[in-house]
Short mmCIF file of C-alpha atoms in Angstrom, two decimals:
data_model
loop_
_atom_site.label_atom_id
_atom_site.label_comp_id
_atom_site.label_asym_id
_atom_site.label_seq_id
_atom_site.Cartn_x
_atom_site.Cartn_y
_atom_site.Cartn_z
CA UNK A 1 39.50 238.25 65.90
CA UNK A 2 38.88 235.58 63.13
CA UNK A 3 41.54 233.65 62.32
CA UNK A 4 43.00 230.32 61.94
CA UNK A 5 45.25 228.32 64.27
CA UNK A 6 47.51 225.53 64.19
CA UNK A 7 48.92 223.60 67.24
CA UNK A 8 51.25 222.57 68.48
CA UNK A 9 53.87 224.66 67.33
CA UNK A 10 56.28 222.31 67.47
CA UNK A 11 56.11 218.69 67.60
CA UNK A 12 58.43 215.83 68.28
CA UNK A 13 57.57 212.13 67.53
CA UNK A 14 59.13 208.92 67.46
CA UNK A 15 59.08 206.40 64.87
CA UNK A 16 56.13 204.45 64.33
CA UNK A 17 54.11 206.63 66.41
CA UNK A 18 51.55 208.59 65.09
CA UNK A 19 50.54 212.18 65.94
CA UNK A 20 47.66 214.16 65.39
CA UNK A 21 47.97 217.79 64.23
CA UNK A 22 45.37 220.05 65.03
CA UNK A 23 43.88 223.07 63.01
CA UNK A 24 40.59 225.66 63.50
CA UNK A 25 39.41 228.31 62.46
CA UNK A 26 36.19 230.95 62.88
CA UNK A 27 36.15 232.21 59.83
CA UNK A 28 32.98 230.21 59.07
CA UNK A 29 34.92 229.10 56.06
CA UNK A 30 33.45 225.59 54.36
CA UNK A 31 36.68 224.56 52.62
CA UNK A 32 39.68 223.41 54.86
CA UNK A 33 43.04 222.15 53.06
CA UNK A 34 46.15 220.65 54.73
CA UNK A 35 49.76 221.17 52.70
CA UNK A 36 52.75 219.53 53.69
CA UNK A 37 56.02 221.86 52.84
CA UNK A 38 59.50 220.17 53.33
CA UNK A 39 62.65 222.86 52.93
CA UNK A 40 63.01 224.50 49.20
CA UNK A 41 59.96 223.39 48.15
CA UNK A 42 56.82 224.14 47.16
CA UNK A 43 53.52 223.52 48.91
CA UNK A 44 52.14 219.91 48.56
CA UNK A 45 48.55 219.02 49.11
CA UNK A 46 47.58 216.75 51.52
CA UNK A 47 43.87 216.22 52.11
CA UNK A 48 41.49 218.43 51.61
CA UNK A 49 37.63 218.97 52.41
CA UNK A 50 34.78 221.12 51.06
CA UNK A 51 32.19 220.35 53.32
CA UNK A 52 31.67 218.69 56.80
CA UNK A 53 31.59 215.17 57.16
CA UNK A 54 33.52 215.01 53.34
CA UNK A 55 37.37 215.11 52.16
CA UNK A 56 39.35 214.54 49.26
CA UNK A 57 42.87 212.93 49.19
CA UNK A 58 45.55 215.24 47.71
CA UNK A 59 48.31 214.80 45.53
CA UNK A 60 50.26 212.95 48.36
CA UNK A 61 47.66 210.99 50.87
CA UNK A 62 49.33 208.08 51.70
CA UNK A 63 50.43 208.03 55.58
CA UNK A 64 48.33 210.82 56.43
CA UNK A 65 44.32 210.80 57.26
CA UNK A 66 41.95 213.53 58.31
CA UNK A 67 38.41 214.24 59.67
CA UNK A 68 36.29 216.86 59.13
CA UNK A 69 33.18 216.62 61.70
CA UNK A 70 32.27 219.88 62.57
CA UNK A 71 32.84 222.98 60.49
CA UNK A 72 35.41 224.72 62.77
CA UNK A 73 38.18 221.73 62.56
CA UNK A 74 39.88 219.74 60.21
CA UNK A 75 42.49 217.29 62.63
CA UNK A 76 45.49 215.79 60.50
CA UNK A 77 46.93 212.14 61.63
CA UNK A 78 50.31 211.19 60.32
CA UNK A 79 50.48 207.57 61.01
CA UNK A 80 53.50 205.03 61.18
CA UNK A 81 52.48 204.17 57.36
CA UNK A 82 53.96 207.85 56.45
CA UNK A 83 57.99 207.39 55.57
CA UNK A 84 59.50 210.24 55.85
CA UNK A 85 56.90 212.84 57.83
CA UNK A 86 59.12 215.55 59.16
CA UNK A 87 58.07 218.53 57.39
CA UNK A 88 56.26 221.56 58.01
CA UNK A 89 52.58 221.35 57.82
CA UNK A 90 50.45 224.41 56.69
CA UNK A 91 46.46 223.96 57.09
CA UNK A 92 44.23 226.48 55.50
CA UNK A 93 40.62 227.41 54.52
CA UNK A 94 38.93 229.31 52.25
CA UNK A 95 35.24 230.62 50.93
CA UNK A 96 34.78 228.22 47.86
CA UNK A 97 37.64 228.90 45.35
CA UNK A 98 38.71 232.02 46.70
CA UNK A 99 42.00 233.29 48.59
CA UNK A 100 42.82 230.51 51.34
CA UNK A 101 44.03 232.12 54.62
CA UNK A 102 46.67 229.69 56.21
CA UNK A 103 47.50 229.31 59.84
CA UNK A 104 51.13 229.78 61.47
CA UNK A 105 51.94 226.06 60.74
CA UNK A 106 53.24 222.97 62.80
CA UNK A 107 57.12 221.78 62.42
CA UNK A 108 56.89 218.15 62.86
CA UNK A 109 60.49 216.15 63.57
CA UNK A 110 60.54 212.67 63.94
CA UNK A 111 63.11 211.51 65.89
CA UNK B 1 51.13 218.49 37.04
CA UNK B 2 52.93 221.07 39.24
CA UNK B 3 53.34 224.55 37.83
CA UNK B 4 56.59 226.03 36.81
CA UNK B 5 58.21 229.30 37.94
CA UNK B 6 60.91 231.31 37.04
CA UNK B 7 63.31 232.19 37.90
CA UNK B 8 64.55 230.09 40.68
CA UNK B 9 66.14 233.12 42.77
CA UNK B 10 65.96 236.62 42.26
CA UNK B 11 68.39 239.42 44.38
CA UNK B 12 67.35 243.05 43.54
CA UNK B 13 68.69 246.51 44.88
CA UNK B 14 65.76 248.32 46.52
CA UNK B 15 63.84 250.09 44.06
CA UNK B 16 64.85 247.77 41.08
CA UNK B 17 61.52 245.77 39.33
CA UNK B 18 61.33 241.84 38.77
CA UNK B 19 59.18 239.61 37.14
CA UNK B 20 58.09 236.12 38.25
CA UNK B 21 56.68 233.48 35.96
CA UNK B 22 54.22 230.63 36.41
CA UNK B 23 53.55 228.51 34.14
CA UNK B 24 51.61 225.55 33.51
CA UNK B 25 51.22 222.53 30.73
CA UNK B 26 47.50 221.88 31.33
CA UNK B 27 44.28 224.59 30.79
CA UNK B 28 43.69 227.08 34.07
CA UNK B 29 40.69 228.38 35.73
CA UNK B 30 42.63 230.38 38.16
CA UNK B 31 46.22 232.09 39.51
CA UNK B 32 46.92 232.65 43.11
CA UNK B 33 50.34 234.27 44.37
CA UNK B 34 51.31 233.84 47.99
CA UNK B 35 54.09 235.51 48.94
CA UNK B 36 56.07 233.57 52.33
CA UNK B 37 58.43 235.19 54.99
CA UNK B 38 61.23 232.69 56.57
CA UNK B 39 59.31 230.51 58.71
CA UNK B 40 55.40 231.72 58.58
CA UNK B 41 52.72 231.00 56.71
CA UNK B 42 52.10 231.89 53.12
CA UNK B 43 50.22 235.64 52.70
CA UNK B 44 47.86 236.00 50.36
CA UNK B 45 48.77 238.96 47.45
CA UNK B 46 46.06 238.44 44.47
CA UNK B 47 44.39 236.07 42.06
CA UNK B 48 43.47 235.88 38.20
CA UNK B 49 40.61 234.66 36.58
CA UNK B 50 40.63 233.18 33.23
CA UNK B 51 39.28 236.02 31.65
CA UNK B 52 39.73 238.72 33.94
CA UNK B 53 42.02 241.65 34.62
CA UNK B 54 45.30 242.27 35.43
CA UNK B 55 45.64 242.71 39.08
CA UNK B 56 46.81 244.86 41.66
CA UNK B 57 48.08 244.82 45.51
CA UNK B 58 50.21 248.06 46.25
CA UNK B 59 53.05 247.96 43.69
CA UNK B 60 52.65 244.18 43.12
CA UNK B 61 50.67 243.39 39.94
CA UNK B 62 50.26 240.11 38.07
CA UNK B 63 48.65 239.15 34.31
CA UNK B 64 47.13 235.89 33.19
CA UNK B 65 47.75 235.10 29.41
CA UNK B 66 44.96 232.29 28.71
CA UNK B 67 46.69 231.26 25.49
CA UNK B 68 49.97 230.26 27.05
CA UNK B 69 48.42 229.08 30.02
CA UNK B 70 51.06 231.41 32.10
CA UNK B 71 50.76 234.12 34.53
CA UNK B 72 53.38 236.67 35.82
CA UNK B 73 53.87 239.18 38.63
CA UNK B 74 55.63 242.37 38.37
CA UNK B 75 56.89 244.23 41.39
CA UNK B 76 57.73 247.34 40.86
CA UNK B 77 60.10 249.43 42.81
CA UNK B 78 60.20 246.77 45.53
CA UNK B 79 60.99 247.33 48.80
CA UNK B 80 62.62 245.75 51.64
CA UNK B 81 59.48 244.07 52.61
CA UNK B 82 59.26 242.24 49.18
CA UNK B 83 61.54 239.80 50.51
CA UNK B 84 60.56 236.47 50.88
CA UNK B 85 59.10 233.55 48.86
CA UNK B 86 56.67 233.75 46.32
CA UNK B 87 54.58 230.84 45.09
CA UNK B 88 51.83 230.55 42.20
CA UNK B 89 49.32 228.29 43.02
CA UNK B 90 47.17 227.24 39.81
CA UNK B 91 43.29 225.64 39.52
CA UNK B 92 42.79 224.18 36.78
CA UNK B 93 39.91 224.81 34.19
CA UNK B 94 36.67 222.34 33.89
CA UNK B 95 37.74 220.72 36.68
CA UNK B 96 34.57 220.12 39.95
CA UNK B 97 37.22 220.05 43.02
CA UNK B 98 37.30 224.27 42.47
CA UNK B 99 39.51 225.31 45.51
CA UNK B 100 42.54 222.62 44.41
CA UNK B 101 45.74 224.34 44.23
CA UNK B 102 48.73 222.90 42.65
CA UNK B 103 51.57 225.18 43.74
CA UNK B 104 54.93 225.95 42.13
CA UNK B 105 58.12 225.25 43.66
CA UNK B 106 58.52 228.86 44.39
CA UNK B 107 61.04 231.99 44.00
CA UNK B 108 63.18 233.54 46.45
CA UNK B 109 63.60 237.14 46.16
CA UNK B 110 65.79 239.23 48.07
CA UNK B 111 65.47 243.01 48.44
CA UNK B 112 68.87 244.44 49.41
CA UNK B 113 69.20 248.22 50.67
#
């Protein structure tokens, strides 16, 4: 089945570590986005990237990188730089400008 | 600039109809509505296209009026199942990052038997 997944599940993290969210998917999708959601709110992009080996910063970057090396996988890092990172994090892709299809999401808590 | 919907909350008797607004201060290329059960990820339920038709997913539809740079969805006779979250996300016209999506803060609706 194609799909996209997100893991882990949960996480737990301390501060001023950082932590690496992972996301794939075989959907053969080119565009890959990563939204940050924290409780009552809307979605709030991240990063984002249209092709492999290229990304875009979102409307809030700062704390957070990505890479996008092969077309399957599009790794978040939320580094010690990031203030307040416990939120849950939504990565999805899409064919160009099209519906995005997200994946179940990762419920970060730093502790 | 984030979109704005309305209303905030919504609780409707099964069967009843609602209407959710988006609505944005800069020109649109595109509407996307996501609808968002307690705790998953968003599902996808349609888009609009500046200049396209009104569209249709089951009993769900949604219009895009290019002059007020607003778009609404209409469910009718909702169900149960309409419960949940819905979010517009908007694109915005002329712009060369196509796939952006600035989403609104969302509405909660709530289907009672």
């Amino acid at each position: 089945d194609g799909g996209i997944t997100q893991s882990p599940k949960y996480l737990f993290r301390k501060e001023g570590q950082n932590v690496t969210l992972s996301c794939e998917q075989n959907l053969n999708h080119d565009a890959m986005y990563w939204y940050r959601q924290d409780p009552g709110q809307g979605l709030r992009l991240i990063y984002y990237s249209q092709i492999v080996n290229d990304f875009q910063k979102g409307d809030i970057a700062e704390g957070y990188s990505v890479s996008r090396e092969k077309k399957e996988s599009f790794p978040l890092t939320v580094t010690s730089a990031q203030k307040n990172p416990t939120a849950f994090y939504l990565c999805a892709s899409s064919i160009d400008d099209n519906e995005q299809f997200f994946g179940p999401g990762t419920r970060l808590t730093v502790l | 600039q984030q979109p704005v919907q309305s209303p905030q909350a919504v609780i409707l008797r099964e069967g009843e109809d609602a209407v959710i607004n988006c609505s944005s201060s800069k020109a649109l290329y595109s509407v996307h509505w996501y609808r968002q059960k307690h705790g998953e990820a968003p599902v996808f339920l349609m888009i609009l296209l500046k200049g396209g038709e009104q569209m249709r997913h089951e009993k769900i539809s949604a219009s895009f009026n290019e002059k007020k740079q607003q778009s609404s969805l209409y469910l009718t006779a909702s169900q149960l199942s309409y419960s949940g979250t819905y979010f517009c996300g908007t694109a915005l016209a002329g712009g060369t990052s196509y796939g952006k999506l600035t989403f609104g803060q969302g509405t909660i609706l709530t289907v009672h038997p």
